Coordinates of N, CA, C and O in Angstrom, one line a residue:
M2 N 205.1 181.5 -108.8 CA 205.0 180.4 -107.8 C 204.7 179.1 -108.6 O 205.3 178.0 -108.3
L3 N 203.8 179.2 -109.5 CA 203.4 178.0 -110.3 C 204.5 177.5 -111.1 O 204.7 176.3 -111.3
V4 N 205.4 178.4 -111.6 CA 206.5 178.0 -112.4 C 207.5 177.2 -111.6 O 208.0 176.1 -112.0
I5 N 207.7 177.6 -110.4 CA 208.6 176.9 -109.4 C 208.1 175.5 -109.1 O 208.8 174.5 -109.2
L6 N 206.8 175.4 -108.8 CA 206.2 174.1 -108.5 C 206.2 173.2 -109.7 O 206.5 172.0 -109.6
A7 N 206.0 173.8 -110.9 CA 206.0 172.9 -112.1 C 207.5 172.4 -112.4 O 207.7 171.3 -112.7
A8 N 208.5 173.3 -112.1 CA 209.9 172.9 -112.3 C 210.2 171.8 -111.3 O 210.9 170.8 -111.7
A9 N 209.8 171.9 -110.1 CA 210.1 170.9 -109.1 C 209.4 169.6 -109.4 O 210.0 168.5 -109.3
A10 N 208.2 169.7 -109.9 CA 207.4 168.4 -110.3 C 208.1 167.8 -111.4 O 208.2 166.6 -111.5
A11 N 208.6 168.6 -112.4 CA 209.2 168.0 -113.6 C 210.5 167.3 -113.2 O 210.9 166.3 -113.9
S12 N 211.3 167.8 -112.2 CA 212.5 167.3 -111.9 C 212.4 166.0 -111.0 O 213.4 165.3 -110.7
F13 N 211.2 165.8 -110.4 CA 211.0 164.7 -109.5 C 210.9 163.4 -110.3 O 210.1 163.3 -111.2
S14 N 211.7 162.4 -110.1 CA 211.7 161.2 -110.7 C 211.5 160.1 -109.7 O 212.3 159.8 -108.9
P15 N 210.3 159.4 -109.7 CA 210.0 158.4 -108.7 C 211.1 157.3 -108.7 O 211.5 156.8 -107.7
A16 N 211.6 156.9 -109.9 CA 212.6 155.9 -110.0 C 213.9 156.3 -109.4 O 214.5 155.5 -108.6
S17 N 214.4 157.5 -109.7 CA 215.6 158.0 -109.1 C 215.5 158.2 -107.6 O 216.4 157.9 -106.8
T18 N 214.3 158.7 -107.1 CA 214.1 158.8 -105.7 C 214.1 157.5 -105.0 O 214.7 157.3 -104.0
A19 N 213.5 156.5 -105.6 CA 213.4 155.2 -105.0 C 214.8 154.5 -104.9 O 215.1 153.9 -103.9
S20 N 215.6 154.7 -106.0 CA 216.9 154.0 -106.0 C 217.8 154.7 -104.9 O 218.6 154.1 -104.3
A21 N 217.7 156.1 -104.8 CA 218.5 156.8 -103.8 C 218.1 156.3 -102.4 O 218.9 156.1 -101.5
L22 N 216.8 156.2 -102.2 CA 216.3 155.7 -100.9 C 216.7 154.3 -100.6 O 217.2 154.0 -99.5
D23 N 216.6 153.4 -101.6 CA 217.1 152.0 -101.4 C 218.6 152.0 -101.1 O 219.0 151.2 -100.2
R24 N 219.4 152.8 -101.7 CA 220.8 152.9 -101.4 C 221.0 153.3 -99.9 O 221.8 152.8 -99.2
A25 N 220.3 154.3 -99.5 CA 220.4 154.9 -98.2 C 220.0 153.8 -97.1 O 220.6 153.6 -96.1
V26 N 218.9 153.1 -97.4 CA 218.4 152.0 -96.5 C 219.5 150.9 -96.4 O 219.8 150.5 -95.3
A27 N 220.1 150.5 -97.5 CA 221.2 149.5 -97.5 C 222.4 150.0 -96.7 O 222.9 149.3 -95.9
E28 N 222.7 151.3 -96.9 CA 223.8 151.9 -96.1 C 223.5 151.9 -94.6 O 224.4 151.6 -93.8
Y29 N 222.3 152.2 -94.3 CA 221.9 152.3 -92.9 C 221.9 150.9 -92.2 O 222.4 150.8 -91.1
D30 N 221.4 149.9 -92.9 CA 221.5 148.5 -92.4 C 222.9 148.1 -92.1 O 223.2 147.6 -91.1
L31 N 223.8 148.4 -93.1 CA 225.2 148.0 -92.9 C 225.9 148.8 -91.8 O 226.6 148.3 -91.0
A32 N 225.5 150.1 -91.7 CA 226.1 150.9 -90.6 C 225.7 150.4 -89.3 O 226.5 150.4 -88.3
Q33 N 224.5 149.9 -89.1 CA 224.0 149.4 -87.9 C 224.8 148.1 -87.5 O 225.2 147.9 -86.4
Q34 N 224.9 147.2 -88.6 CA 225.6 146.0 -88.4 C 227.1 146.1 -88.0 O 227.6 145.4 -87.2
K35 N 227.7 147.1 -88.6 CA 229.1 147.3 -88.4 C 229.5 148.3 -87.3 O 230.6 148.5 -86.9
G36 N 228.4 148.9 -86.7 CA 228.7 149.9 -85.7 C 229.4 151.1 -86.2 O 230.3 151.7 -85.5
D37 N 229.1 151.5 -87.4 CA 229.8 152.6 -88.1 C 229.2 154.0 -87.7 O 228.2 154.4 -88.2
G38 N 229.8 154.6 -86.7 CA 229.3 155.8 -86.1 C 229.2 157.0 -87.1 O 228.3 157.7 -87.1
A39 N 230.2 157.1 -88.0 CA 230.2 158.2 -89.0 C 229.0 158.0 -89.9 O 228.3 159.0 -90.2
A40 N 228.8 156.8 -90.4 CA 227.7 156.6 -91.3 C 226.4 156.8 -90.6 O 225.4 157.3 -91.2
L41 N 226.3 156.3 -89.4 CA 225.0 156.5 -88.6 C 224.7 157.9 -88.4 O 223.6 158.4 -88.6
R42 N 225.7 158.7 -88.1 CA 225.5 160.2 -87.9 C 225.1 160.9 -89.2 O 224.3 161.8 -89.1
R43 N 225.6 160.4 -90.3 CA 225.2 161.0 -91.6 C 223.8 160.5 -92.0 O 223.1 161.3 -92.6
L44 N 223.4 159.3 -91.6 CA 222.1 158.8 -92.1 C 221.0 159.1 -91.2 O 219.8 158.9 -91.5
L45 N 221.2 159.5 -89.9 CA 220.2 159.8 -89.0 C 220.0 161.3 -88.9 O 221.0 162.1 -88.9
S46 N 218.8 161.8 -88.9 CA 218.6 163.2 -88.8 C 219.0 163.7 -87.4 O 219.0 162.9 -86.5
D47 N 219.3 165.0 -87.3 CA 219.7 165.5 -86.0 C 218.6 165.3 -84.9 O 218.9 165.2 -83.7
D48 N 217.3 165.4 -85.3 CA 216.2 165.2 -84.4 C 215.7 163.8 -84.3 O 214.6 163.5 -83.8
Y49 N 216.5 162.8 -84.8 CA 216.1 161.4 -84.8 C 215.7 160.9 -83.4 O 216.3 161.3 -82.4
L50 N 214.6 160.1 -83.4 CA 214.2 159.4 -82.2 C 213.9 158.0 -82.5 O 213.4 157.7 -83.6
L51 N 214.2 157.1 -81.5 CA 213.9 155.7 -81.6 C 213.1 155.4 -80.4 O 213.4 155.7 -79.3
V52 N 212.0 154.7 -80.6 CA 211.2 154.0 -79.5 C 211.6 152.5 -79.7 O 211.2 151.9 -80.6
N53 N 212.5 152.1 -78.7 CA 213.0 150.7 -78.9 C 212.0 149.7 -78.4 O 210.9 150.0 -77.9
S54 N 212.3 148.4 -78.5 CA 211.4 147.3 -78.2 C 211.1 147.3 -76.8 O 210.1 146.6 -76.4
G55 N 211.8 147.9 -75.9 CA 211.5 148.0 -74.5 C 210.7 149.2 -74.2 O 210.4 149.5 -73.0
G56 N 210.3 150.0 -75.2 CA 209.5 151.2 -75.0 C 210.3 152.4 -74.5 O 209.7 153.5 -74.2
V57 N 211.6 152.4 -74.6 CA 212.4 153.5 -74.2 C 212.7 154.4 -75.4 O 213.0 153.9 -76.5
V58 N 212.6 155.7 -75.2 CA 212.9 156.6 -76.2 C 214.4 157.0 -76.2 O 214.9 157.3 -75.2
E59 N 215.0 156.8 -77.4 CA 216.5 157.2 -77.5 C 216.6 158.3 -78.5 O 215.9 158.3 -79.6
T60 N 217.6 159.1 -78.3 CA 218.0 160.2 -79.3 C 219.0 159.6 -80.3 O 219.5 158.5 -80.1
K61 N 219.4 160.4 -81.2 CA 220.4 160.0 -82.2 C 221.7 159.7 -81.5 O 222.3 158.6 -81.7
E62 N 222.1 160.5 -80.6 CA 223.4 160.2 -79.9 C 223.3 159.0 -79.0 O 224.3 158.2 -78.9
D63 N 222.1 158.8 -78.3 CA 221.9 157.5 -77.5 C 222.1 156.3 -78.4 O 222.8 155.4 -78.1
Y64 N 221.5 156.3 -79.6 CA 221.5 155.2 -80.5 C 222.9 154.9 -81.0 O 223.4 153.8 -81.1
V65 N 223.5 156.0 -81.5 CA 224.9 155.9 -82.0 C 225.8 155.3 -80.9 O 226.6 154.4 -81.2
K66 N 225.7 155.8 -79.7 CA 226.5 155.4 -78.6 C 226.3 153.9 -78.4 O 227.3 153.1 -78.2
D67 N 225.0 153.4 -78.4 CA 224.7 152.0 -78.2 C 225.4 151.1 -79.3 O 226.0 150.1 -79.0
L68 N 225.2 151.5 -80.5 CA 225.7 150.7 -81.6 C 227.2 150.7 -81.8 O 227.8 149.9 -82.5
T69 N 227.9 151.8 -81.3 CA 229.3 151.9 -81.5 C 230.1 151.5 -80.2 O 231.3 151.7 -80.2
A70 N 229.4 151.0 -79.2 CA 230.1 150.7 -77.9 C 231.1 149.6 -78.2 O 230.8 148.7 -79.1
P71 N 232.3 149.6 -77.6 CA 233.3 148.6 -77.9 C 232.9 147.2 -77.6 O 233.4 146.3 -78.3
D72 N 232.0 147.0 -76.7 CA 231.5 145.6 -76.3 C 230.2 145.2 -77.0 O 229.6 144.3 -76.6
F73 N 229.9 146.0 -78.1 CA 228.6 145.6 -78.9 C 229.0 145.1 -80.2 O 229.8 145.7 -80.9
H74 N 228.4 144.0 -80.6 CA 228.6 143.5 -82.0 C 227.2 142.9 -82.5 O 226.6 142.2 -81.8
M75 N 226.8 143.3 -83.7 CA 225.6 142.8 -84.3 C 225.9 142.0 -85.5 O 226.8 142.4 -86.3
E76 N 225.3 140.8 -85.6 CA 225.5 140.0 -86.7 C 224.6 140.5 -87.9 O 223.7 141.3 -87.7
P77 N 225.0 140.2 -89.1 CA 224.2 140.6 -90.3 C 222.8 140.1 -90.1 O 222.5 139.0 -89.5
F78 N 221.8 140.9 -90.6 CA 220.4 140.5 -90.5 C 219.7 140.7 -91.9 O 220.2 141.4 -92.7
E79 N 218.6 140.0 -92.0 CA 217.8 140.1 -93.2 C 216.5 140.6 -92.8 O 215.9 140.2 -91.7
V80 N 215.9 141.4 -93.6 CA 214.5 142.0 -93.4 C 213.5 141.2 -94.2 O 213.6 141.0 -95.4
L81 N 212.6 140.6 -93.5 CA 211.5 139.8 -94.1 C 210.2 140.6 -93.9 O 210.1 141.5 -93.1
R82 N 209.2 140.3 -94.7 CA 207.9 140.9 -94.7 C 208.1 142.4 -94.8 O 207.6 143.2 -93.9
P83 N 208.7 142.9 -95.8 CA 209.0 144.3 -95.9 C 207.8 145.2 -96.0 O 206.8 144.7 -96.6
I84 N 207.9 146.4 -95.5 CA 206.8 147.4 -95.6 C 207.5 148.6 -96.3 O 208.6 149.0 -95.8
S85 N 206.9 149.1 -97.3 CA 207.5 150.3 -98.0 C 206.4 151.2 -98.5 O 205.6 150.7 -99.3
R86 N 206.5 152.4 -98.1 CA 205.6 153.5 -98.7 C 206.5 154.7 -98.9 O 207.3 155.0 -98.0
A87 N 206.4 155.3 -100.0 CA 207.2 156.5 -100.3 C 206.3 157.6 -101.0 O 205.4 157.3 -101.6
W88 N 206.8 158.8 -100.7 CA 206.2 160.0 -101.4 C 207.3 160.9 -101.7 O 208.5 160.5 -101.5
Y89 N 207.1 162.1 -102.2 CA 208.1 162.9 -102.8 C 209.3 163.1 -101.8 O 210.4 163.0 -102.2
D90 N 209.1 163.5 -100.6 CA 210.1 163.8 -99.7 C 210.1 163.0 -98.4 O 210.7 163.4 -97.4
G91 N 209.5 161.8 -98.4 CA 209.4 161.0 -97.2 C 209.1 159.5 -97.6 O 208.7 159.2 -98.7
A92 N 209.4 158.7 -96.6 CA 209.1 157.3 -96.9 C 209.0 156.5 -95.5 O 209.6 157.0 -94.5
I93 N 208.4 155.4 -95.6 CA 208.3 154.5 -94.4 C 208.9 153.2 -95.0 O 208.5 152.6 -96.0
K94 N 209.9 152.7 -94.3 CA 210.5 151.4 -94.6 C 210.5 150.5 -93.3 O 210.8 151.1 -92.2
G95 N 210.2 149.3 -93.4 CA 210.2 148.4 -92.2 C 210.1 147.0 -92.6 O 210.2 146.6 -93.7
G96 N 209.8 146.2 -91.6 CA 209.7 144.7 -91.8 C 210.0 144.0 -90.5 O 209.9 144.6 -89.4
V97 N 210.4 142.8 -90.6 CA 210.7 141.9 -89.5 C 212.2 141.5 -89.6 O 212.6 141.1 -90.7
A98 N 212.9 141.6 -88.5 CA 214.3 141.2 -88.6 C 214.7 140.4 -87.3 O 214.1 140.7 -86.2
L99 N 215.5 139.4 -87.5 CA 216.0 138.7 -86.3 C 217.4 139.3 -86.1 O 218.3 139.1 -86.8
L100 N 217.5 140.0 -85.0 CA 218.8 140.7 -84.6 C 219.5 139.8 -83.6 O 218.9 139.3 -82.6
S101 N 220.8 139.6 -83.8 CA 221.6 138.8 -82.8 C 223.0 139.4 -82.8 O 223.4 140.1 -83.7
G102 N 223.6 139.1 -81.7 CA 225.0 139.5 -81.5 C 225.4 139.5 -80.0 O 224.9 138.6 -79.3
T103 N 226.3 140.4 -79.6 CA 226.7 140.4 -78.2 C 226.7 141.9 -77.7 O 227.0 142.8 -78.5
S104 N 226.4 142.0 -76.5 CA 226.4 143.3 -75.8 C 226.9 143.1 -74.4 O 226.3 142.3 -73.7
G105 N 227.9 143.8 -74.0 CA 228.4 143.7 -72.7 C 228.9 142.3 -72.4 O 228.8 141.9 -71.2
G106 N 229.4 141.6 -73.4 CA 229.8 140.2 -73.2 C 228.7 139.2 -73.1 O 228.9 138.0 -73.0
N107 N 227.5 139.6 -73.3 CA 226.3 138.7 -73.3 C 225.7 138.6 -74.7 O 225.5 139.6 -75.4
A108 N 225.4 137.3 -75.0 CA 224.7 137.1 -76.3 C 223.3 137.6 -76.3 O 222.6 137.6 -75.2
F109 N 222.8 138.2 -77.4 CA 221.4 138.6 -77.5 C 220.8 138.1 -78.8 O 221.5 137.9 -79.8
S110 N 219.5 137.9 -78.8 CA 218.8 137.6 -80.0 C 217.3 138.1 -79.8 O 216.7 137.9 -78.7
A111 N 216.9 138.8 -80.8 CA 215.5 139.4 -80.7 C 214.9 139.4 -82.1 O 215.5 139.8 -83.1
C112 N 213.7 139.0 -82.2 CA 212.9 139.0 -83.4 C 212.0 140.2 -83.3 O 211.1 140.3 -82.5
L113 N 212.2 141.2 -84.1 CA 211.5 142.5 -84.0 C 210.8 142.9 -85.3 O 211.3 142.7 -86.4
R114 N 209.7 143.5 -85.2 CA 209.0 144.2 -86.2 C 209.4 145.7 -86.0 O 209.3 146.2 -84.9
F115 N 209.9 146.3 -87.1 CA 210.3 147.7 -87.0 C 209.8 148.6 -88.1 O 209.4 148.0 -89.2
V116 N 209.8 149.8 -87.9 CA 209.5 150.8 -89.0 C 210.5 152.0 -88.8 O 210.8 152.4 -87.7
D117 N 211.0 152.4 -89.9 CA 211.9 153.6 -90.0 C 211.2 154.6 -90.9 O 210.7 154.3 -92.0
V118 N 211.1 155.9 -90.4 CA 210.5 156.9 -91.2 C 211.7 157.8 -91.7 O 212.5 158.2 -91.0
W119 N 211.7 157.9 -93.0 CA 212.8 158.6 -93.7 C 212.2 159.9 -94.3 O 211.1 160.0 -94.7
R120 N 213.1 160.9 -94.3 CA 212.8 162.1 -95.0 C 213.9 162.6 -95.8 O 215.1 162.4 -95.5
L121 N 213.6 163.2 -96.9 CA 214.6 163.8 -97.8 C 215.0 165.2 -97.2 O 214.2 166.1 -97.0
D122 N 216.2 165.3 -96.8 CA 216.7 166.4 -96.1 C 218.0 167.0 -96.8 O 219.0 166.3 -96.8
G123 N 217.9 168.1 -97.4 CA 219.0 168.7 -98.1 C 219.5 167.8 -99.2 O 220.7 167.7 -99.5
G124 N 218.6 167.1 -99.9 CA 218.9 166.2 -101.0 C 219.4 164.8 -100.5 O 219.8 164.0 -101.4
K125 N 219.4 164.6 -99.2 CA 219.9 163.3 -98.7 C 218.8 162.6 -97.9 O 218.1 163.3 -97.2
W126 N 218.7 161.3 -98.1 CA 217.7 160.6 -97.3 C 218.2 160.3 -95.9 O 219.4 159.9 -95.7
R127 N 217.5 160.6 -94.9 CA 217.9 160.4 -93.5 C 216.7 159.8 -92.7 O 215.5 160.2 -92.9
V128 N 217.0 159.0 -91.7 CA 216.0 158.4 -90.8 C 215.7 159.4 -89.8 O 216.6 160.0 -89.1
T129 N 214.4 159.7 -89.6 CA 214.0 160.7 -88.6 C 213.3 160.1 -87.4 O 213.3 160.7 -86.3
Y130 N 212.8 158.9 -87.6 CA 212.1 158.2 -86.5 C 212.1 156.7 -86.7 O 211.9 156.3 -87.9
S131 N 212.3 155.9 -85.7 CA 212.2 154.5 -85.7 C 211.4 153.9 -84.6 O 211.4 154.5 -83.5
Q132 N 210.7 152.8 -84.8 CA 210.0 152.2 -83.7 C 210.2 150.7 -83.9 O 210.1 150.2 -85.0
A133 N 210.4 150.0 -82.8 CA 210.6 148.5 -82.8 C 209.7 147.9 -81.8 O 209.5 148.5 -80.7
A134 N 209.2 146.7 -82.1 CA 208.4 145.9 -81.1 C 208.7 144.5 -81.4 O 209.1 144.1 -82.5
K135 N 208.4 143.7 -80.4 CA 208.5 142.2 -80.6 C 207.6 141.8 -81.7 O 206.4 142.2 -81.7
A136 N 208.1 141.0 -82.6 CA 207.4 140.5 -83.7 C 206.5 139.3 -83.3 O 206.7 138.7 -82.3
A137 N 205.5 139.1 -84.1 CA 204.5 137.9 -83.9 C 205.3 136.6 -84.0 O 206.2 136.5 -84.8
P138 N 204.9 135.6 -83.2 CA 205.6 134.3 -83.3 C 205.7 133.7 -84.7 O 206.7 133.2 -85.1
A139 N 204.6 133.9 -85.5 CA 204.6 133.4 -86.9 C 205.7 134.0 -87.7 O 206.4 133.3 -88.5
D140 N 206.0 135.3 -87.5 CA 207.0 136.0 -88.3 C 208.4 135.5 -87.8 O 209.3 135.3 -88.6
C141 N 208.5 135.3 -86.6 CA 209.8 134.8 -86.0 C 210.2 133.4 -86.5 O 211.3 133.1 -86.8
R142 N 209.1 132.6 -86.6 CA 209.4 131.2 -87.2 C 209.9 131.3 -88.6 O 210.7 130.5 -89.0
L143 N 209.4 132.2 -89.4 CA 209.9 132.4 -90.8 C 211.4 132.7 -90.8 O 212.1 132.2 -91.6
L144 N 211.8 133.5 -89.8 CA 213.2 133.9 -89.8 C 214.1 132.8 -89.3 O 215.3 132.8 -89.6
A145 N 213.6 131.9 -88.4 CA 214.4 130.8 -87.8 C 214.7 129.8 -88.9 O 215.6 129.0 -88.6
K146 N 214.0 129.7 -90.0 CA 214.2 128.6 -91.0 C 215.4 128.9 -91.8 O 215.9 129.9 -92.0

């Protein structure tokens, strides 16, 4: 057992894990912005849950359906005030983002603080949980500039 643990520890590279995670985060952000259902399904764990800014719990399929709806369009966004914590097989990534676009023919804009919990699943990084809330006014002012 110790040999197996030692081999696993020796093969763990924080730099390679961080770069793979950063690539997955960038892919996820782009998939959300483009409404790319295939990429979202690949990047979200099967047991994914989102607690959205309205306090409603959504499953993976709920979230993918929302982002891929024909009348939904999200503008590119930037994440400010990033939060990042990582360990061998998990990570927390988050920050503040100003989301805008159209849904159902209506324009929307929301300044949100969010956190995504990532886990290494079968050698791939996947989001397993997300939570969003309205961001503090000071954070939103930074995004408006």
